Coordinates of C-alpha atoms and ligand atoms in Angstrom, one line a residue:
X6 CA 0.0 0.0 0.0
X7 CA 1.1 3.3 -0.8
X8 CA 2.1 5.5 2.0
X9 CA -0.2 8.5 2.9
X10 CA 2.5 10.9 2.3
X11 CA 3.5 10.6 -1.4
X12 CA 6.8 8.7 -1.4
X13 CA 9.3 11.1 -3.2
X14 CA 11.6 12.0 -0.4
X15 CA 14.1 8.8 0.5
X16 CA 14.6 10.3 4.2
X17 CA 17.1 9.8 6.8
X18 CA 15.2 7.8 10.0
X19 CA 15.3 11.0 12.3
X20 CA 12.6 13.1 13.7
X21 CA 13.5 16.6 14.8
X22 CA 11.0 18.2 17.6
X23 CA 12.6 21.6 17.8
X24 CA 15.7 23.6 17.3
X25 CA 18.0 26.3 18.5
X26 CA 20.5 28.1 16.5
X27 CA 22.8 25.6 14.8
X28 CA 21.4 22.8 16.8
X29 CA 18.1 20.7 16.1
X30 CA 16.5 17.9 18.5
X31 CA 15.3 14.2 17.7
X32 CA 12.1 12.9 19.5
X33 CA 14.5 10.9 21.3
X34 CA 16.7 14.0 22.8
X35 CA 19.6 13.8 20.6
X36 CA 21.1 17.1 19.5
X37 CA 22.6 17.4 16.1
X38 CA 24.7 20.2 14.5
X39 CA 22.4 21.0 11.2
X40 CA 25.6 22.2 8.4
X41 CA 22.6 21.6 6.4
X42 CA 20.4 24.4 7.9
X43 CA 17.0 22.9 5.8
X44 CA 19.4 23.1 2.6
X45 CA 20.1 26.5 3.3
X46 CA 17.0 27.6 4.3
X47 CA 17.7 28.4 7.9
X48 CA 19.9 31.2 7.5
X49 CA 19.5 32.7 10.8
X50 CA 19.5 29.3 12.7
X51 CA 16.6 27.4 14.2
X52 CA 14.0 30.3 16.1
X53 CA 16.0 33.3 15.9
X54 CA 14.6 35.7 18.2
X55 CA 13.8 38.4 15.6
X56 CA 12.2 36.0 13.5
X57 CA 10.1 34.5 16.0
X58 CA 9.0 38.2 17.3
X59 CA 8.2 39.3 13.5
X60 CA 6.0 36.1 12.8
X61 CA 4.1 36.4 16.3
X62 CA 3.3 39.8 16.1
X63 CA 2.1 39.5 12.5
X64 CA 0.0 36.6 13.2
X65 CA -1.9 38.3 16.1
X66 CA -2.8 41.2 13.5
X67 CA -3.2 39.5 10.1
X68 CA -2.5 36.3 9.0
X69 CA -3.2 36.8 4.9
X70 CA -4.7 39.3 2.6
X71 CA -4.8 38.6 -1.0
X72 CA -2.3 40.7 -3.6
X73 CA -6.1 42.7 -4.7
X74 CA -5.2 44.8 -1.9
X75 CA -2.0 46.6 -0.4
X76 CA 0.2 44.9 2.0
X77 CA 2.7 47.2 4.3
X78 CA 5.0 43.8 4.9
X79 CA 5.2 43.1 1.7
X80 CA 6.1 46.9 0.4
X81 CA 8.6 47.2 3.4
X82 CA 10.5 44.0 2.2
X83 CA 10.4 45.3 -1.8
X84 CA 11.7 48.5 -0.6
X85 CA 14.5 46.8 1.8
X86 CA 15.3 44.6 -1.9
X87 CA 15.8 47.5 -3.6
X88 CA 17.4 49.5 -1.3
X89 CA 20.2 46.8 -1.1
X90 CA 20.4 45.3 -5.0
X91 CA 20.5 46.0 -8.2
X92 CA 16.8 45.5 -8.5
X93 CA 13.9 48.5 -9.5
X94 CA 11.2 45.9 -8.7
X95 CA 10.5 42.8 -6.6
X96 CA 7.7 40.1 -7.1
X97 CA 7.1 37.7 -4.7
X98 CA 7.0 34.1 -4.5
X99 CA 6.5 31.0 -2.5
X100 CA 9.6 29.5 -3.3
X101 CA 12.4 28.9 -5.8
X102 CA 10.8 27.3 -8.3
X103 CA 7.9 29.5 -8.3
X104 CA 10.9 32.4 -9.1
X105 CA 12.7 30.5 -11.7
X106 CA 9.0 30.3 -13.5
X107 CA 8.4 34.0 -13.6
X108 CA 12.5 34.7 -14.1
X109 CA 11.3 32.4 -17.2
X110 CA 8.2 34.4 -18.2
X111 CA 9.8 37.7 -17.6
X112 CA 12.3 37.4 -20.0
X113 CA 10.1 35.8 -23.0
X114 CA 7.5 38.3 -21.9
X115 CA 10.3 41.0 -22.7
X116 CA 11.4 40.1 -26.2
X117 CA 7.8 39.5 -27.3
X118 CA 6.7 43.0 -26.2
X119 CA 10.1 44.7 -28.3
X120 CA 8.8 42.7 -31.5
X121 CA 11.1 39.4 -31.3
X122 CA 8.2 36.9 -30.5
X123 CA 10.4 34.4 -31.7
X124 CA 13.0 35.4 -29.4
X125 CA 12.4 32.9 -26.6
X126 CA 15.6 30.4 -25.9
X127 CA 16.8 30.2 -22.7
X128 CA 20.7 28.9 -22.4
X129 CA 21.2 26.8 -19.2
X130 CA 23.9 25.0 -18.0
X131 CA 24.7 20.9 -17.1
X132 CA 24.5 20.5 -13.5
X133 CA 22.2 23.0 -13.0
X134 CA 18.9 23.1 -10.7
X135 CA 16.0 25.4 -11.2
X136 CA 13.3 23.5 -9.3
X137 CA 11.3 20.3 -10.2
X138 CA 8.1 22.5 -12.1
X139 CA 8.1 21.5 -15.8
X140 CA 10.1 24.8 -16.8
X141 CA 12.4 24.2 -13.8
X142 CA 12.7 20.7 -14.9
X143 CA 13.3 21.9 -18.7
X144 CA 15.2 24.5 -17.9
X145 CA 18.2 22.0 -16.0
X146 CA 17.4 19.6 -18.6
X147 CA 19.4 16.5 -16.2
X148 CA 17.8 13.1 -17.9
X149 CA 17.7 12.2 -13.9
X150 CA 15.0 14.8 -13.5
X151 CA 13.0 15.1 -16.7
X152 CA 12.4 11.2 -17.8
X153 CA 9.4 10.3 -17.6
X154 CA 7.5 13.8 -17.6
X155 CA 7.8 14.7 -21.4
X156 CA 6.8 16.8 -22.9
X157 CA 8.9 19.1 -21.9
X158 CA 9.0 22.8 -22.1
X159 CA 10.9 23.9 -25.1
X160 CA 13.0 26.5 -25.4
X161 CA 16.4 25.6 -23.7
X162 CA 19.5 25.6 -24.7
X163 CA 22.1 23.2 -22.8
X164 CA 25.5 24.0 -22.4
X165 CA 28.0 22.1 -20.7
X166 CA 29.9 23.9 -17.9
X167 CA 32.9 25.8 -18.5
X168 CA 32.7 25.2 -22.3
X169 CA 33.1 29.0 -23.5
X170 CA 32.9 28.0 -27.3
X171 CA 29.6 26.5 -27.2
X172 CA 28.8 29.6 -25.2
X173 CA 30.1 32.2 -27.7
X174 CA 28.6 30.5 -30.4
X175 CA 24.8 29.8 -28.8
X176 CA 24.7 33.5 -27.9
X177 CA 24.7 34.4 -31.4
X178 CA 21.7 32.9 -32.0
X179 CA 19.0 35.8 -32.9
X180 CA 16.6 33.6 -31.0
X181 CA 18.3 33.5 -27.1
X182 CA 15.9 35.6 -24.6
X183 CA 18.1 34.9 -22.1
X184 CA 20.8 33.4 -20.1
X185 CA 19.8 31.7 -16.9
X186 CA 22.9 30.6 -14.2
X187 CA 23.4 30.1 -10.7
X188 CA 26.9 31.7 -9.5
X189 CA 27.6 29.0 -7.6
X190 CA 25.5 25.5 -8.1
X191 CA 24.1 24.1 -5.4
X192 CA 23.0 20.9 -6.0
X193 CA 25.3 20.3 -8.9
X194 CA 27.7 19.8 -6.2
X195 CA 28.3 23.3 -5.1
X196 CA 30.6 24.3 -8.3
X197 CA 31.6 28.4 -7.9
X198 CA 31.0 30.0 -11.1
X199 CA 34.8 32.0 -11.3
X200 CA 34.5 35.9 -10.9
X201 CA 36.2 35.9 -14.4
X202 CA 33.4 34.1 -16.1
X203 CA 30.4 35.7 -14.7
X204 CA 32.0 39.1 -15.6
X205 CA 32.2 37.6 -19.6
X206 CA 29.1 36.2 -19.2
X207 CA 27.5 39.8 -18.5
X208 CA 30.0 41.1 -21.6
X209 CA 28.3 38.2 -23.6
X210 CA 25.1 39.1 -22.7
X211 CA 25.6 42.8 -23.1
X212 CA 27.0 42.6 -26.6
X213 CA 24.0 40.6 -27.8
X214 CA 21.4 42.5 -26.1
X215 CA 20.7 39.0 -24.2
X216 CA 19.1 39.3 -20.5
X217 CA 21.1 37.6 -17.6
X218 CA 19.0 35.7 -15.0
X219 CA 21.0 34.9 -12.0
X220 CA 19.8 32.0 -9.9
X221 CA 20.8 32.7 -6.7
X222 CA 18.3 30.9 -4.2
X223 CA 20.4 28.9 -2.7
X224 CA 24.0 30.9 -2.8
X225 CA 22.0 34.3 -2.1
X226 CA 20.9 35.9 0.8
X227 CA 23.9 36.3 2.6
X228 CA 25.6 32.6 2.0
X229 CA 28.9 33.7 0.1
X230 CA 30.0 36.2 2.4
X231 CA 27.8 39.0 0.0
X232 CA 24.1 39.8 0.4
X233 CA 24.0 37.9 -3.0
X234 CA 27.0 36.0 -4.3
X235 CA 27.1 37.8 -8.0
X236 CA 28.2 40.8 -5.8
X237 CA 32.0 39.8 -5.9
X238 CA 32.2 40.0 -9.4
X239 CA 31.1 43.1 -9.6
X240 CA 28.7 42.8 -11.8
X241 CA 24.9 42.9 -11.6
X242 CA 21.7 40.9 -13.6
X243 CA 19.3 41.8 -15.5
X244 CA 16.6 39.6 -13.5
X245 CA 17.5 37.2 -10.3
X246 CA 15.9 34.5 -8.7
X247 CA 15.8 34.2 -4.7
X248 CA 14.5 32.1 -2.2
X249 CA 15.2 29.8 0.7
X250 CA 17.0 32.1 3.2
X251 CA 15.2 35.0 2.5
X252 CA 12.3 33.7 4.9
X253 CA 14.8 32.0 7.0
X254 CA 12.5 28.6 7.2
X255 CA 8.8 30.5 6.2
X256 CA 7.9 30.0 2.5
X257 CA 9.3 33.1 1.0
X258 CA 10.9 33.6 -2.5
X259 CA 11.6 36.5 -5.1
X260 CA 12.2 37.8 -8.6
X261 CA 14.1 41.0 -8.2
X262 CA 14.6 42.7 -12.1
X263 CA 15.9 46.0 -13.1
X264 CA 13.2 48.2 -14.7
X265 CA 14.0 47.3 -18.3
X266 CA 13.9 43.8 -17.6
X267 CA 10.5 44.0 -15.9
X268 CA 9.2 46.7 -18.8
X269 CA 6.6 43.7 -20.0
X270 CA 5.1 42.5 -16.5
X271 CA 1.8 44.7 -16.1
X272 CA -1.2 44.6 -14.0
X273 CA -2.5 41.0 -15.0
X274 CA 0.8 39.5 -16.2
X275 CA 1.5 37.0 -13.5
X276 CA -0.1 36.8 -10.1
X277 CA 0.1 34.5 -6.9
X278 CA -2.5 33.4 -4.4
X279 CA 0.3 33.5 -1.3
X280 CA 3.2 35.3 -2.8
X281 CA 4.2 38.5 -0.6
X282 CA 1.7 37.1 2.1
X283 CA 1.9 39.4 5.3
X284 CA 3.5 36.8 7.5
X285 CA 5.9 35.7 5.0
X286 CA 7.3 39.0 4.3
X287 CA 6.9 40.2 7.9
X288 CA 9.8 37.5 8.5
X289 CA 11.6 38.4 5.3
X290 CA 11.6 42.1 6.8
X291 CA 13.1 40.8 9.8
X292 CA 15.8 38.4 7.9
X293 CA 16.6 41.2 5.5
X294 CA 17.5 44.2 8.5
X295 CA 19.4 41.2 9.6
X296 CA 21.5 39.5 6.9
X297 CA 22.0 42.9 5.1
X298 CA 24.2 44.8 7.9
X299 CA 27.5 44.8 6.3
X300 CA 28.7 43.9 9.9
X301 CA 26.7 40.9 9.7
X302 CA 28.3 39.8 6.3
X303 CA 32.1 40.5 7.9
X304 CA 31.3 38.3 10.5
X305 CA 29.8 35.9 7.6
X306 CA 33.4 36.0 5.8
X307 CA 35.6 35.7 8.8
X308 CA 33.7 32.4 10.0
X309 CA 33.6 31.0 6.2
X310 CA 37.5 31.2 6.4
X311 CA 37.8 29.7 9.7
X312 CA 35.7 26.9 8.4
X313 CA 37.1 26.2 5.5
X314 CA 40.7 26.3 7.2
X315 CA 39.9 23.4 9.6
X316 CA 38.3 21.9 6.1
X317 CA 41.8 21.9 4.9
X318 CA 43.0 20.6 7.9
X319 CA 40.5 17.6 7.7
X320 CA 41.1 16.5 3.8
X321 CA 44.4 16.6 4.4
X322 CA 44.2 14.4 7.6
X323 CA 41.9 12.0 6.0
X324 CA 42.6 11.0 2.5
X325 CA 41.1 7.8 1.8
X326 CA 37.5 9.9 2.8
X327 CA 37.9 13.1 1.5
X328 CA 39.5 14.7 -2.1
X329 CA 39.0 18.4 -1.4
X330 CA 37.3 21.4 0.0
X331 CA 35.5 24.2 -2.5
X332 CA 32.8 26.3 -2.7
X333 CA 32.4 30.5 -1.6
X334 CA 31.8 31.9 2.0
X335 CA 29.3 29.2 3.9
X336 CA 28.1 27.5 1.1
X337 CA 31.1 24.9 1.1
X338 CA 31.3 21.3 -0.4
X339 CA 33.5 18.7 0.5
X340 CA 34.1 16.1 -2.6
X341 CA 34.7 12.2 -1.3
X342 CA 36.5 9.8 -2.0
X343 CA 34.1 7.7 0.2
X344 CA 30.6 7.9 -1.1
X345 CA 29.1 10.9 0.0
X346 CA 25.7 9.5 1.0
X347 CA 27.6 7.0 3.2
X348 CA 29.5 9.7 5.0
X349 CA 26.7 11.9 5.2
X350 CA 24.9 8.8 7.1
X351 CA 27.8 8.1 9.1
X352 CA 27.1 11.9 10.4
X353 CA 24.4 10.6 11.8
X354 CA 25.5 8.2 14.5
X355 CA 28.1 11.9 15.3
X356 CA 25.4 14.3 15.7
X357 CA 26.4 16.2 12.6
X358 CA 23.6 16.9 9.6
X359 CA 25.1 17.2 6.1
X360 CA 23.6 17.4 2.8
X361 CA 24.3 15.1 -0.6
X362 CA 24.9 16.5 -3.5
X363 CA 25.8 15.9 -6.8
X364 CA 29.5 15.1 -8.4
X365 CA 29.8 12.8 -4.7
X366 CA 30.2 16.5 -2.9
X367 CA 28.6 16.6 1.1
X368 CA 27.5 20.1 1.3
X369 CA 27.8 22.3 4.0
X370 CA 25.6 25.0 4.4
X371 CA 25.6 26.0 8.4
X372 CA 23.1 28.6 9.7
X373 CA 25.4 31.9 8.5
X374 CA 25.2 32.3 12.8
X375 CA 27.0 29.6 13.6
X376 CA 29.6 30.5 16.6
X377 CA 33.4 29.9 16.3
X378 CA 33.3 27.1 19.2
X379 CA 30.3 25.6 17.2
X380 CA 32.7 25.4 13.5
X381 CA 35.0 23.1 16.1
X382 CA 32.4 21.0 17.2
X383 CA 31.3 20.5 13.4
X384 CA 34.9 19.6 12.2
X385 CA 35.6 17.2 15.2
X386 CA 32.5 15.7 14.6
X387 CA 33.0 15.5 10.4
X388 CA 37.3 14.3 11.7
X389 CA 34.9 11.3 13.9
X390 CA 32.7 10.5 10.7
X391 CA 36.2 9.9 8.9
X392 CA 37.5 8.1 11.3
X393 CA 34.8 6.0 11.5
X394 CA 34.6 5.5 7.2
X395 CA 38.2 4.6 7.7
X396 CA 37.6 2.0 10.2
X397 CA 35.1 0.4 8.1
X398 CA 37.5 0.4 5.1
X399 CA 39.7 -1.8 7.4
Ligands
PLP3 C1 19.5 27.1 -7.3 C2 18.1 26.6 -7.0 N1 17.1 27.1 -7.8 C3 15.9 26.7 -7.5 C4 15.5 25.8 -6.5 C5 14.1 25.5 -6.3 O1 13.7 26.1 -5.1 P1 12.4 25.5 -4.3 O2 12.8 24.1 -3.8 O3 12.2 26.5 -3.2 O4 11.3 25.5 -5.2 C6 16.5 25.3 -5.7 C7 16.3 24.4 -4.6 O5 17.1 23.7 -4.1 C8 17.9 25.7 -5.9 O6 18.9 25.3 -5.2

């Protein structure tokens, strides 16, 4: 018999009752580190404070209104978006997926509004993830994640990472709306985009009039050591996706797009039922005053490179487990030697939560308030799970 709760998720055998900061606890009192942080969803930890207070006091005024009327939350957060990004305009989503469909919209919507109809391809990289709708699905194009739902959405273009002659040559194409890429992928097995590339992806873009989406819902929001991670390149997108830690564990997500980019979305254009509702943006307010203090993002890069210096310290102590350390500010991977779902397992019996990804990478992806003494707790607990992998090698 099928269980009641469709059975897409293979799930670890724990049970978390409640949480605190970097720390979560199982129905039978066991405390856990969480690196994983609801795949970086908790960016402020389990019941911040602040966020607790926001979502309180919001639900003992108004729970939901629907986007016919004006919503103060939701205009504070926009405004707090703009204020701090490239971004004229913000639309508001449930999550990432329900971004990457608008980011896809948007775009088309754009072309077909300047007379290019026909203007509609979307170039997307291998090892990407957009979310699990059909243009999501499409759009990352992985045979892992698309067989069986055909038809799929036409209009992208695949290219495989890092091949810049493909690239050069698809963007010539008088049909490409846009090009869609996360900065650094998450799931692909968190693979940093370099500075140097995103920079000639905007020139690309720019010379052929393309639009640039940036995905950044799970490296945004604080994660690389910038509010959003395109920021160290210096460069900024024409539209970007965001989600996950912008409600910092309530449903929120985002498209933020300069005003050119946005010049074909009016009244009636798109629409959502929950996006911007008042409780989910009355948290987002309180996450964004938070994760946006450049004093907050200082400490953000200070503990990424404490972090990823006992990293070091740990692949080099255990070979036969681990190859190498990458990834940008918290959002770190550790590629295996040992297979990663094993080790990530093995985490279990240590108290320390990890995430799987692609390319056998465990990612990391702490709460961005995770204390020094805690980072030494994670790695002794991650030196244990080696230890223990090697002993079972034996
Ligand atoms: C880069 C990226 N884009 C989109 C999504 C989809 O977001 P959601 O699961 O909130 O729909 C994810 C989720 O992991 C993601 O990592």
């Amino acid at each position: 018999m099928i269980a009641s709760v469709l059975p897409t998720y293979s799930r670890a055998p724990l049970t978390f009752t409640s949480g605190s900061g970097a720390w979560l606890t199982e129905a039978d009192g066991r405390r856990f580190l969480d690196l994983g942080a609801g795949i970086a969803v908790n960016a402020l930890g389990h019941a911040h404070p602040a966020l607790v207070a926001a979502l309180t006091a919001q639900a003992q005024s108004l729970w939901h209104v629907s986007n016919l009327y004006h919503i103060p939350a939701q205009q504070k957060l926009a405004d707090l978006l703009v204020e701090h990004t490239f971004a004229d305009t913000v639309f508001f989503t449930n999550s990432g997926t329900e971004a990457c469909e608008l980011a896809v919209k948007m775009a088309r919507k754009y072309w077909y509004d300047k007379g290019q109809p026909d203007r509609t391809e979307i170039i997307t990289f291998t090892g990407s993830f957009h979310g699990r709708s059909s243009a999501g699905i499409a759009a990352a194009g992985s045979e892992k994640m698309t067989k069986g739902f055909g038809p799929l959405l036409p209009g992208f273009t695949h290219l495989d990472f890092g091949d810049h002659d493909a690239l050069t040559l698809a963007a010539a194409r008088d049909n490409i709306a846009a090009i869609m890429v996360e900065p650094v992928q998450g799931e692909g097995g968190i693979r940093p985009l370099p500075d140097v590339c995103l920079k000639g992806l905007r020139d690309l873009c720019d010379r052929h009039g393309i639009l640039m989406i940036l995905d950044e819902v799970q490296c945004g929001m604080g994660r690389t050591g910038k509010l959003f991670a395109h920021e160290w390149a210096g460069i900024t997108p024409d539209i970007m996706m965001v989600a996950k830690g912008i409600g910092g564990g309530f449903p929120l997500g985002a498209v933020l797009a300069n005003e050119n980019a946005a010049s074909g979305m009016s009244a009636g254009t798109h629409g959502s039922t929950y996006g911007g509702n008042p409780l989910a943006c009355a948290v987002g307010c309180a996450v964004m005053e938070i994760v946006a203090d450049p004093a907050f993002l200082a400490e953000v890069n200070r503990k990424a490179g404490l972090l990823r210096q006992k990293l070091e310290g740990l692949v080099a102590a255990h070979p036969d487990v681990f190859v190498a350390v990458r990834g940008s500010g918290l959002m770190l991977g550790l590629k295996c030697k040992a297979t990663n779902t094993d080790i990530v397992k093995a985490g279990y019996d240590q108290g320390v939560l990890t995430v799987p990804a692609a390319d056998n990478v465990i990612r990391l992806l702490p709460p961005l308030t995770i204390t020094d003494e805690e980072i030494g707790q994670a790695v002794a607990r991650l030196d244990a799970v080696a230890l223990h992998m090697q002993s079972e090698d034996a």
